[in-house]
Structures are given as structure tokens and as C-alpha cells.
Coordinates of N, CA, C and O and ligand atoms in Angstrom, one line a residue:
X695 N -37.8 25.1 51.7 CA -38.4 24.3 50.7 C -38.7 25.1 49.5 O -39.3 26.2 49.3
X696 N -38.2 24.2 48.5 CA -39.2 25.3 46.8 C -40.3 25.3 46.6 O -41.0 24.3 46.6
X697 N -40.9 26.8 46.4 CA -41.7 26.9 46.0 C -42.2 26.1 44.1 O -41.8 26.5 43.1
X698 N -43.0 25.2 44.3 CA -42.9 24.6 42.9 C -45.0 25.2 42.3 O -45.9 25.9 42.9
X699 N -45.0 24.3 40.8 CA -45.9 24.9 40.5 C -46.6 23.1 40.0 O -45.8 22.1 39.7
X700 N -47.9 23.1 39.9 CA -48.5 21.9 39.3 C -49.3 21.7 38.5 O -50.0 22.8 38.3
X701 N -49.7 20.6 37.7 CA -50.9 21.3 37.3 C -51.8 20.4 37.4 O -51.4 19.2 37.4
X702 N -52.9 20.7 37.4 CA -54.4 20.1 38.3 C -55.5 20.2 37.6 O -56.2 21.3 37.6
X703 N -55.9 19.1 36.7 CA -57.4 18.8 36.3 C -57.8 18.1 37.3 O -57.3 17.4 38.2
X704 N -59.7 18.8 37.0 CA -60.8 18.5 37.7 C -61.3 18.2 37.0 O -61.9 19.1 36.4
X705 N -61.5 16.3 36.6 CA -62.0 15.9 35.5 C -63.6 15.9 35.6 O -64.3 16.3 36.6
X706 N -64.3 15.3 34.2 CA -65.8 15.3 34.3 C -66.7 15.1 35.5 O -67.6 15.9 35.8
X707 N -66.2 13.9 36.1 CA -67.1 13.6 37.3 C -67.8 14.5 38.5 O -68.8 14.5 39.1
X708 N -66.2 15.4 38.2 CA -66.0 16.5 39.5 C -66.9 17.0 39.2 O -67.8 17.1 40.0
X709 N -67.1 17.8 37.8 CA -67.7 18.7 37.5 C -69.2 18.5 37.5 O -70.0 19.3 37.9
X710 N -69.7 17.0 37.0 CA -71.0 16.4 37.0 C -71.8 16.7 38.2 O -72.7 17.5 38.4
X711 N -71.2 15.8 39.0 CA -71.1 15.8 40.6 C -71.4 17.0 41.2 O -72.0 17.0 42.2
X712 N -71.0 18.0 40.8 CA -71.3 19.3 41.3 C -70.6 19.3 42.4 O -71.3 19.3 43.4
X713 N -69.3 19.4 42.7 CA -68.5 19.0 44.0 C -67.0 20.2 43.5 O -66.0 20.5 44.2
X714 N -67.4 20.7 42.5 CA -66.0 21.9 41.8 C -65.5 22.5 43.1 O -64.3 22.4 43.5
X715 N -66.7 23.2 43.9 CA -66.4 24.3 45.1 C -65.6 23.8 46.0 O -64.7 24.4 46.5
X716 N -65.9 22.3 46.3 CA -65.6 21.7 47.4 C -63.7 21.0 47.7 O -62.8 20.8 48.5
X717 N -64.0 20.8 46.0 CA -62.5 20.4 45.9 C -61.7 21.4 46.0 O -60.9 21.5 46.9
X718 N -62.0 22.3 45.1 CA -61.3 23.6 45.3 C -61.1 24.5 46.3 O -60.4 25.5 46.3
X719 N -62.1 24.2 47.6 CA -61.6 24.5 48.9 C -60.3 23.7 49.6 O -59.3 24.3 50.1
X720 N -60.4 22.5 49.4 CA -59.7 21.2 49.9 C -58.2 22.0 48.9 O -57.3 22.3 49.7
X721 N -58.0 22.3 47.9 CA -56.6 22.6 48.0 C -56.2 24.3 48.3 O -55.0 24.6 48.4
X722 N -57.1 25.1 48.5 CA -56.9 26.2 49.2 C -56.4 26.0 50.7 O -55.5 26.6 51.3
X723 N -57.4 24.8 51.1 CA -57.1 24.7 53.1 C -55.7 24.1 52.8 O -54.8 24.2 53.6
X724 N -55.7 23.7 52.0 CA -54.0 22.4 51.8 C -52.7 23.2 51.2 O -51.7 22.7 50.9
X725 N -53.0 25.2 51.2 CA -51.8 26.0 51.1 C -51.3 26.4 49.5 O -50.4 27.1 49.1
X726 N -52.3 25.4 48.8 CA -51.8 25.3 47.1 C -52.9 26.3 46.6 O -54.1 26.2 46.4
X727 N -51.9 27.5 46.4 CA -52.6 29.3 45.5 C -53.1 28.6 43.8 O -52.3 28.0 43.0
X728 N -54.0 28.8 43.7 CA -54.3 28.8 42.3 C -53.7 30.0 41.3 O -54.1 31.2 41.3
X729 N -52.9 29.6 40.6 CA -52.3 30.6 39.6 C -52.9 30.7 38.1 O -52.4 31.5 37.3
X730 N -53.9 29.9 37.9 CA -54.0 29.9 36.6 C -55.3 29.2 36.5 O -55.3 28.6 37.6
X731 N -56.4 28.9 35.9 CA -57.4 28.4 35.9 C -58.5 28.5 34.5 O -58.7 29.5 34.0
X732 N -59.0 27.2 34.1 CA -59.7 27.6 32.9 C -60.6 26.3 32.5 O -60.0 25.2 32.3
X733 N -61.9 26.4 32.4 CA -63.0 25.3 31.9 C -62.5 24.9 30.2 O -61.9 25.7 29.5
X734 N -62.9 23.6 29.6 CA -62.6 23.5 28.6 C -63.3 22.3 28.4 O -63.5 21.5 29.4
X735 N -63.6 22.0 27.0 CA -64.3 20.7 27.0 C -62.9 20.2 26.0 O -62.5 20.9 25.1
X736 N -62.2 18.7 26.4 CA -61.2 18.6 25.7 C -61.4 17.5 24.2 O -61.9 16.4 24.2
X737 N -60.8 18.2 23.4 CA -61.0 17.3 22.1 C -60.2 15.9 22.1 O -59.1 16.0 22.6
X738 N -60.5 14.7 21.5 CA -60.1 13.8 21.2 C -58.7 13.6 21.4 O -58.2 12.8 22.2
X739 N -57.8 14.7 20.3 CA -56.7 14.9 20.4 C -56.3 15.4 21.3 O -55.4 14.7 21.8
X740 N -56.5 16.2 21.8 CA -55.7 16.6 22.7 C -55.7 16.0 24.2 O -55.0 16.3 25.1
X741 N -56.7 15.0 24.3 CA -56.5 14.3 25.1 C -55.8 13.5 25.2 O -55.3 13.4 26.3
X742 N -55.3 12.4 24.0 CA -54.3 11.8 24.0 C -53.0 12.6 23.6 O -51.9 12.2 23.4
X743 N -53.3 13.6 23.6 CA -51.7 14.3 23.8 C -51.1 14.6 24.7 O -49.8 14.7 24.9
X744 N -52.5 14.9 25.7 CA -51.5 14.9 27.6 C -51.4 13.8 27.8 O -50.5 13.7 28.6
X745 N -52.1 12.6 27.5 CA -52.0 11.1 28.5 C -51.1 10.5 27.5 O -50.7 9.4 27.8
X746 N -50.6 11.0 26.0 CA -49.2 10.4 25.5 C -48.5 9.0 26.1 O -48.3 8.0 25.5
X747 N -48.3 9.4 27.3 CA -47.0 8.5 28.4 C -48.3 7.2 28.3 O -47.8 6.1 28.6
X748 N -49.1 7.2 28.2 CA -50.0 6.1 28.9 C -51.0 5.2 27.3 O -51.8 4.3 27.1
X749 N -49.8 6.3 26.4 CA -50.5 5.2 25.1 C -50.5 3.8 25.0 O -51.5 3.4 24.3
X750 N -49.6 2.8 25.4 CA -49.7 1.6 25.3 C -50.7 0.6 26.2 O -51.2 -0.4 25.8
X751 N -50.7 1.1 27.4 CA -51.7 1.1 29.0 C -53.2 0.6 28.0 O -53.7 1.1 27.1
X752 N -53.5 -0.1 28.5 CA -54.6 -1.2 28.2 C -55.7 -0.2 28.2 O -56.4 -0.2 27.2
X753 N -56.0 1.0 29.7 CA -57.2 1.9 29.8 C -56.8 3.0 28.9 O -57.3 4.1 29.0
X754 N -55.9 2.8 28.0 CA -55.8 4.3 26.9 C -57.2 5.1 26.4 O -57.9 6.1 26.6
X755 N -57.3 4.3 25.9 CA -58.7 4.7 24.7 C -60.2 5.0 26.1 O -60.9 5.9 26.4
X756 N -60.1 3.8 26.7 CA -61.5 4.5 27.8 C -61.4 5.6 28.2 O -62.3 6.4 28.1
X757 N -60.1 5.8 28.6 CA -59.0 7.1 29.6 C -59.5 8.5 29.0 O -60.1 9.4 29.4
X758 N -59.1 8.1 27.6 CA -59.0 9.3 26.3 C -61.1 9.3 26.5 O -61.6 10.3 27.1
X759 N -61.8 8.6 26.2 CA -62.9 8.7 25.7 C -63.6 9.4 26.9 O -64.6 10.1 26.8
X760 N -63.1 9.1 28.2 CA -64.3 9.5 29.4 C -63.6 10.7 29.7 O -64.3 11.4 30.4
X761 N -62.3 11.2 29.3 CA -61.9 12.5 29.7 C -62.5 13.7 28.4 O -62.7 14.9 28.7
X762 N -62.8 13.2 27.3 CA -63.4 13.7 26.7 C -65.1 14.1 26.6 O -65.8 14.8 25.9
X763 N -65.3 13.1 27.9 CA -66.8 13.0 28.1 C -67.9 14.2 28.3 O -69.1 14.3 28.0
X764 N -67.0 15.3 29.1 CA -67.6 16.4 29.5 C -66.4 17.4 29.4 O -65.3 17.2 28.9
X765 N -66.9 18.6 30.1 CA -65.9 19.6 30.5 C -65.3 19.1 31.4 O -65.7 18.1 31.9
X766 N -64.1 19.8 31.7 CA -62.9 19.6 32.4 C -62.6 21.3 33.1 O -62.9 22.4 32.6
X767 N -62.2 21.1 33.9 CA -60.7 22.6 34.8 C -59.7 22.0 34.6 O -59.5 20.8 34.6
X768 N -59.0 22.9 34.3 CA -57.4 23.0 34.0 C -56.9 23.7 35.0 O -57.5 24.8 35.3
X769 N -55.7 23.3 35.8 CA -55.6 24.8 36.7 C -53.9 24.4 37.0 O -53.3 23.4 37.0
X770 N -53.4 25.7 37.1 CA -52.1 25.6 38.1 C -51.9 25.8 39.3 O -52.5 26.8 39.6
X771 N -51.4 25.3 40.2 CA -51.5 25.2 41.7 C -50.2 25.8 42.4 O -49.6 24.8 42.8
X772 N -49.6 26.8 42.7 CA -48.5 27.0 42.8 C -48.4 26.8 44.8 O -49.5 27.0 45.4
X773 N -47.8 26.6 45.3 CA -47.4 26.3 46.7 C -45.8 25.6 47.1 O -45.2 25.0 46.2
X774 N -45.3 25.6 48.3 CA -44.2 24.8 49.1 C -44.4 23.4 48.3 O -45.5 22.8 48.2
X775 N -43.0 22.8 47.8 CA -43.8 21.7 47.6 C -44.7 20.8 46.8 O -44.8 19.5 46.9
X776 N -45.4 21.9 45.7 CA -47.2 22.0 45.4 C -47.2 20.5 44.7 O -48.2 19.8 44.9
X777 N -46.0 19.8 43.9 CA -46.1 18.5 43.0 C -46.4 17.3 44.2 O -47.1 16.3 43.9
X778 N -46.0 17.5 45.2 CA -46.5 16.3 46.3 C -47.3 16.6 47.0 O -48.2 15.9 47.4
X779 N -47.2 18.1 47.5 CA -49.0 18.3 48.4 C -50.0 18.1 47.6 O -51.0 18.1 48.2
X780 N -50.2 18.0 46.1 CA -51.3 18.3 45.6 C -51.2 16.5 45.4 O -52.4 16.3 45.2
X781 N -50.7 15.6 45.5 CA -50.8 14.1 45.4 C -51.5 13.4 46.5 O -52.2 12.4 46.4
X782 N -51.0 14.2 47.7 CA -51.6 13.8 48.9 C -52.7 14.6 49.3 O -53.2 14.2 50.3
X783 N -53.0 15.5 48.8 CA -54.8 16.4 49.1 C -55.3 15.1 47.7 O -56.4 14.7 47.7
X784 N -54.7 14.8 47.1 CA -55.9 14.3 45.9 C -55.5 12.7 46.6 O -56.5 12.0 46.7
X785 N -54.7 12.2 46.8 CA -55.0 10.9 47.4 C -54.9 9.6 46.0 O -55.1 9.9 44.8
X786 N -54.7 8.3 46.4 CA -54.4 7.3 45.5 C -55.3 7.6 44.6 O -56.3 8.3 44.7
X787 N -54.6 6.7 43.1 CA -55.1 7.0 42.1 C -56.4 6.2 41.9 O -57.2 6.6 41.0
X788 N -56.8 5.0 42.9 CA -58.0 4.2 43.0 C -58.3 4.9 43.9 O -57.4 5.4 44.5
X789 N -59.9 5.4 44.2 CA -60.0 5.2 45.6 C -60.4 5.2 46.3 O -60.9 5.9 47.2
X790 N -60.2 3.6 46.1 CA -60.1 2.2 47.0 C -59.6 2.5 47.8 O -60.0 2.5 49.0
X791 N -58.2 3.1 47.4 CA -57.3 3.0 47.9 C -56.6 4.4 49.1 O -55.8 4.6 50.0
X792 N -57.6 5.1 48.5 CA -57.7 6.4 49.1 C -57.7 6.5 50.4 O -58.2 5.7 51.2
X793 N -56.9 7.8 50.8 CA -57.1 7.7 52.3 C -57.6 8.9 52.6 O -57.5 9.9 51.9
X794 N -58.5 8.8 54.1 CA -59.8 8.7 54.4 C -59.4 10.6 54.3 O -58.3 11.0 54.7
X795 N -60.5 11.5 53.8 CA -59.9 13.0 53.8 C -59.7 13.5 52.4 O -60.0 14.6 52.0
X796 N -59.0 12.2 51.4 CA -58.5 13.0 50.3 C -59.6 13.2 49.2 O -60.7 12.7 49.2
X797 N -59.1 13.7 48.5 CA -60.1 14.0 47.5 C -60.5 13.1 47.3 O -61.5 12.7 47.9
X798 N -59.7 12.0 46.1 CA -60.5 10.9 45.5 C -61.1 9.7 46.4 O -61.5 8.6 46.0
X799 N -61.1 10.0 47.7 CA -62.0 9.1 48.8 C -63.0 9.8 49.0 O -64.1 9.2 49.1
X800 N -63.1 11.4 49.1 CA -64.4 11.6 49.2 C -65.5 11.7 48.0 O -66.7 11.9 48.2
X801 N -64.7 11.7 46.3 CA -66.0 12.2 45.4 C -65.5 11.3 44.4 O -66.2 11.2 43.3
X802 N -64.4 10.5 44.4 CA -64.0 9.6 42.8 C -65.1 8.8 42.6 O -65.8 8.6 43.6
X803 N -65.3 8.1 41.3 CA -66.4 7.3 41.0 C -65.8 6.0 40.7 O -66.4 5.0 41.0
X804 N -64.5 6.0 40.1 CA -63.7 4.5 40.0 C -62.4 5.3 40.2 O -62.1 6.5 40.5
X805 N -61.5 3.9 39.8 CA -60.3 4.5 38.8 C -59.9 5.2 37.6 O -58.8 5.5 37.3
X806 N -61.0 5.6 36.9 CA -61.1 6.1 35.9 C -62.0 7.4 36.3 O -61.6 8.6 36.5
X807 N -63.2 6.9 36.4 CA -63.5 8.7 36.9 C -62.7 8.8 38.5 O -63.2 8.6 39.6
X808 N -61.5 9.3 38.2 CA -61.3 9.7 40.0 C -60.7 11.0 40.3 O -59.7 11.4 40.9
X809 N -61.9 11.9 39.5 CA -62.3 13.6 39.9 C -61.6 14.5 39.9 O -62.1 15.6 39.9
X810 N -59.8 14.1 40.1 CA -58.5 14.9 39.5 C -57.6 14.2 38.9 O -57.5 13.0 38.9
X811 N -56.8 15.1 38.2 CA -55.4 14.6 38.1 C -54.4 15.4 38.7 O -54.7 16.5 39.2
X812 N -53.0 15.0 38.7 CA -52.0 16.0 39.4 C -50.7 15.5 38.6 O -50.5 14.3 38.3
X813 N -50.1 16.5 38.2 CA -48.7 16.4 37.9 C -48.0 15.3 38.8 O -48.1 15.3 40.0
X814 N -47.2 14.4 38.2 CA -46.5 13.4 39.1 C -45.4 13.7 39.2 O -45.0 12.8 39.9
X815 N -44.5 14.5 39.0 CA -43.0 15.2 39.0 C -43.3 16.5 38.6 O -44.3 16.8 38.0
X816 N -42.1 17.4 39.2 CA -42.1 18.6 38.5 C -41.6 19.0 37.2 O -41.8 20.1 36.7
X817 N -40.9 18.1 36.6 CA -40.5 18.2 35.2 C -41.9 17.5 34.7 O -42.3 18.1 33.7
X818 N -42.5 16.8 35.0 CA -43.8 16.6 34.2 C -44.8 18.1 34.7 O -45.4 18.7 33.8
X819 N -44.8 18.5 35.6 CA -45.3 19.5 35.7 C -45.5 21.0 34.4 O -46.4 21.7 33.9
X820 N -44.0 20.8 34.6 CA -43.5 21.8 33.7 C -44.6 21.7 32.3 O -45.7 22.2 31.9
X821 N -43.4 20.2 31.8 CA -44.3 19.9 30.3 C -46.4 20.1 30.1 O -47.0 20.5 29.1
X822 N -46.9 19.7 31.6 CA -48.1 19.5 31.5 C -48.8 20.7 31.1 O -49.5 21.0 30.1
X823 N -48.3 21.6 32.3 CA -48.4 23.3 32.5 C -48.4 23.9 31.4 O -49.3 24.7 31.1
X824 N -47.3 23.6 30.5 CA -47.1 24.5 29.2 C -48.1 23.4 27.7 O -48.2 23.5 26.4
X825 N -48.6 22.8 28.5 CA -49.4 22.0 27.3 C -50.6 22.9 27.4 O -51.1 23.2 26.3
X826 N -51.3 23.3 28.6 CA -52.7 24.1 28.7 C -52.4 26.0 28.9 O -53.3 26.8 28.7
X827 N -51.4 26.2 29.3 CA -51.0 27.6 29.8 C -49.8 28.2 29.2 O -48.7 27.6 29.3
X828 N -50.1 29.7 28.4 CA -48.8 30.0 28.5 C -48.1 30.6 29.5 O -48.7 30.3 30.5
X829 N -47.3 31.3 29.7 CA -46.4 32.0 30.9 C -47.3 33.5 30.9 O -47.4 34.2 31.9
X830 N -47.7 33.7 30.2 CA -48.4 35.0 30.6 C -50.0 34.9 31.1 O -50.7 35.9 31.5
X831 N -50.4 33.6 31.1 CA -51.4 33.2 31.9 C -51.1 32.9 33.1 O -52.1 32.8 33.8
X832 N -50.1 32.7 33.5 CA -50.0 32.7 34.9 C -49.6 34.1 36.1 O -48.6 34.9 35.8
X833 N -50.3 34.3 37.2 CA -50.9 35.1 37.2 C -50.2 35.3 38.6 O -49.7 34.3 39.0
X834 N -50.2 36.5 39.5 CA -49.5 36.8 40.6 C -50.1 37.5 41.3 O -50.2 38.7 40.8
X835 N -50.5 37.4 42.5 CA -50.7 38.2 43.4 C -50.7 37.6 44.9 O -50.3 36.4 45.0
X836 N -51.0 38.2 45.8 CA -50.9 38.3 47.5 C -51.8 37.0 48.0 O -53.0 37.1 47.6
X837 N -51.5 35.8 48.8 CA -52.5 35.0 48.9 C -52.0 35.1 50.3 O -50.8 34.8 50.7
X838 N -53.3 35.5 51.1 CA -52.6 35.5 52.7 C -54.0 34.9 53.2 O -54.9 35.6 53.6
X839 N -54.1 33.1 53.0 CA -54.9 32.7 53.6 C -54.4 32.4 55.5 O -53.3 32.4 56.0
X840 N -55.5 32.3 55.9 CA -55.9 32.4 57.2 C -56.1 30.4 57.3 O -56.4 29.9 58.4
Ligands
LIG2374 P1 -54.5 10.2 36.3 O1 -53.8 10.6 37.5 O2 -55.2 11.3 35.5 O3 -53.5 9.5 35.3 C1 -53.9 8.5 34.4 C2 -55.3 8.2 34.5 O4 -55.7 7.0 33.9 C3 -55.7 8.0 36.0 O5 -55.6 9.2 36.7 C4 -57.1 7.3 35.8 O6 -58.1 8.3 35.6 C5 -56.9 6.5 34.5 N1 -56.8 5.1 34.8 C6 -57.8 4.2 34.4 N2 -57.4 2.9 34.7 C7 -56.2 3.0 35.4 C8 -55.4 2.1 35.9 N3 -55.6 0.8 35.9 N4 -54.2 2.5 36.5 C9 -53.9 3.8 36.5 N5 -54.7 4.8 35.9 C10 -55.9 4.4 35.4

């Protein structure tokens, strides 16, 4: 299997909530190495610059306004796989809809606050990754979890 790379906000809620540690256990136990990582409060623009694809989408502007609401993590997740394991550790985008374990069933607040995001392809990956990181922030070393 390829080793692929993702990339992984932990939107306001998470952070509110005080649940950062917990998530970020949940994709440690789930084999996804953190390669890159970084707090940030995101401006206006630049939030509709990553959710671009979702400008016409009716929740644009809420989307944009509540990701702007607080600080945010940015992170890269590198692992086997990491664009679909990190989908299924984070679980449906409602979640309602969530199944029982995954992230957004144990700390989301709606569909809108739902405490991550994840790259949905690896070519969106790519683009996402290089929208918050350059290649020299990503970072290398020995992850020999247990
Ligand atoms: P995310 O995976 O970051 O991708 C787009 C985001 O839009 C999504 O998570 C939700 O936070 C937000 N959103 C709000 N309403 C909806 C909706 N009806 N369908 C999909 N995403 C929504």
C-alpha cells in the first residue's frame, strides 16, 4: 500500500471544547504520523480560499464565518493509506451520521462545527497541504508506535 500524506484541520470547536489531546490521540492509535503541525487563527480570505470548491453551496458564507471564528490546527498526517484512514478515524461529515468511535460522533457539535476536516483525495491533498505548508516544513523522523 502507498504511503500517502493528508491534511487535517482541527477546527474551532475542537479547540473550544478542549478535546485537541484526545483527537490527536485517536489518529496516533489509527497509525497516521504527524508530519507537520501548526495553530493559526484563519483570516476571512483565506478561508474561502481553501473551501473555494464549496463557493456556490448554500453553507459557504456560515462555513467561511464559523471557521474563522476561533483558532484552528493545521496539520499533515502522513501514514498507509492516510487520505482514507484519516476519513474513517474522523467519521461522516454529520455526526448524525457518525459511527460510533469516530471522531465527529464523539466531539462534533453539528454539521458545521464537526471538529475536523480531512483531505478527500490525494490530489486534493496535495493542493490543501501546499495551501498551509511548504515542503520544508514537513518534517521526518522514526515513529515506532506501540
Ligand atoms: P469539511 O469536511 O471541512 O468540508 C466542508 C465543510 O462544510 C464541512 O466539513 C462542514 O463543516 C461544512 N458544512 C456545513 N454544512 C454542510 C452541509 N450541508 N454539507 C456538507 N458540509 C457542510
Amino acid at each position: 500500500m502507498a504511503i500517502e500524506r493528508t491534511l487535517s484541520i482541527l477546527k474551532p470547536d475542537a479547540l473550544q471544547s478542549g478535546v485537541v489531546g484526545k483527537i490527536l490521540t485517536k489518529f496516533e492509535e489509527s497509525g497516521l504520523k504527524p508530519v507537520a503541525m501548526r495553530m493559526l487563527q484563519l483570516t476571512q480570505p483565506e478561508a474561502e480560499g481553501f473551501y473555494a470548491v464549496h463557493r456556490e453551496r448554500p453553507f459557504f458564507k456560515s462555513l467561511v464565518a464559523y471557521m474563522t471564528s476561533g483558532p484552528v490546527i493545521v496539520q499533515v498526517l502522513e501514514g498507509e493509506n492516510a487520505v482514507a484512514k484519516n476519513r474513517e478515524v474522523m467519521g461522516a461529515t454529520n455526526p448524525a451520521n457518525a459511527a460510533d468511535g469516530t471522531i465527529r460522533k464523539l466531539f462534533a457539535k453539528s454539521i458545521e462545527a464537526n471538529s475536523v476536516h480531512g483531505s478527500d483525495s490525494a490530489e486534493n491533498a496535495r493542493t490543501e497541504i501546499a495551501y498551509f505548508f511548504s515542503q520544508t516544513e514537513l518534517v521526518k523522523y522514526d515513529w515506532a508506535r506501540k
